[in-house]
């Protein structure tokens, strides 16, 4: 499902260069739930962003379902991501001008999956305990509530691949369990592949496999 081969990524700001990923390779099979752990700053978000095509690798290759993401241009990556990937951003990235329900519905609308859309959105809202907040705007929600909406938005179109960046980082145990259950259902019912960056040992314990990312040494 995912084949990452020897990717490198260095951030550059003016004369400052910050190598983050050096020759990172990994393979994830269809339907697998893989957790990525590692210290803050080790590059977990960077890796997920690259796999999602939100950013481009310096070198190396990324294949998803046999498609060479690293060979796509930005528009091709966007179209591929919209259809096949659900992404949970570490800092939610909900659209501030859309209501909770509209944020969740957006992935369905963009994919022209509007038949039964309202029922699907309401089902998810109910699952995450936010049905009465459907008309609220993101800035009227707590961090944990926004995070649950971000998860719902990522899974609403039943994507083949969910890339989730700390999807439970702001949640209490009860809501962490809800998010894990939603992800597990997606995996069970649609054989979706899950790649989840997490500091939570509870989340990692639920994964089929845990990958460890080590930060590159300081003083590089
Ligand atoms: N756009 C950017 N420009 C420059 N440096 C960046 C950029 N994004 C991330 N970095 C740096 O890259 C390194 C890896 O960041 P990243 O966000 O991938 O870490 P992480 O493992 O997700 O950390 P955390 O657990 O805190 O979320 C950090 O040192 C960070 O400061
Ligand atoms: Mg991160």
Short mmCIF file of C-alpha atoms in Angstrom, two decimals, residues 7-23 40-44 46-47 50 55-58 215-220:
data_model
loop_
_atom_site.label_atom_id
_atom_site.label_comp_id
_atom_site.label_asym_id
_atom_site.label_seq_id
_atom_site.Cartn_x
_atom_site.Cartn_y
_atom_site.Cartn_z
CA UNK A 7 13.68 9.50 1.21
CA UNK A 8 15.56 12.59 2.26
CA UNK A 9 14.10 15.84 3.45
CA UNK A 10 15.94 18.96 4.52
CA UNK A 11 14.16 22.20 5.41
CA UNK A 12 15.92 25.31 4.15
CA UNK A 13 15.36 28.82 5.42
CA UNK A 14 17.83 31.24 3.92
CA UNK A 15 21.27 29.99 4.80
CA UNK A 16 19.96 27.67 7.53
CA UNK A 17 19.48 24.05 6.57
CA UNK A 18 17.75 21.55 8.79
CA UNK A 19 18.05 17.93 7.68
CA UNK A 20 15.10 16.04 9.14
CA UNK A 21 14.78 12.72 7.32
CA UNK A 22 17.80 10.87 5.99
CA UNK A 23 17.35 7.71 3.89
CA UNK A 40 9.28 15.57 19.37
CA UNK A 41 11.11 16.98 16.37
CA UNK A 42 12.17 13.58 15.01
CA UNK A 43 10.19 14.14 11.81
CA UNK A 44 6.89 12.28 12.26
CA UNK A 46 7.28 15.70 8.11
CA UNK A 47 7.07 12.05 7.10
CA UNK A 50 5.49 13.80 2.49
CA UNK A 55 5.18 18.51 0.64
CA UNK A 56 7.77 17.11 -1.77
CA UNK A 57 10.77 14.90 -0.98
CA UNK A 58 14.29 16.06 -1.87
CA UNK A 215 15.84 12.33 15.35
CA UNK A 216 18.99 13.19 13.46
CA UNK A 217 21.74 14.26 15.82
CA UNK A 218 21.95 17.93 16.75
CA UNK A 219 24.89 19.94 15.50
CA UNK A 220 24.29 18.74 11.95
#
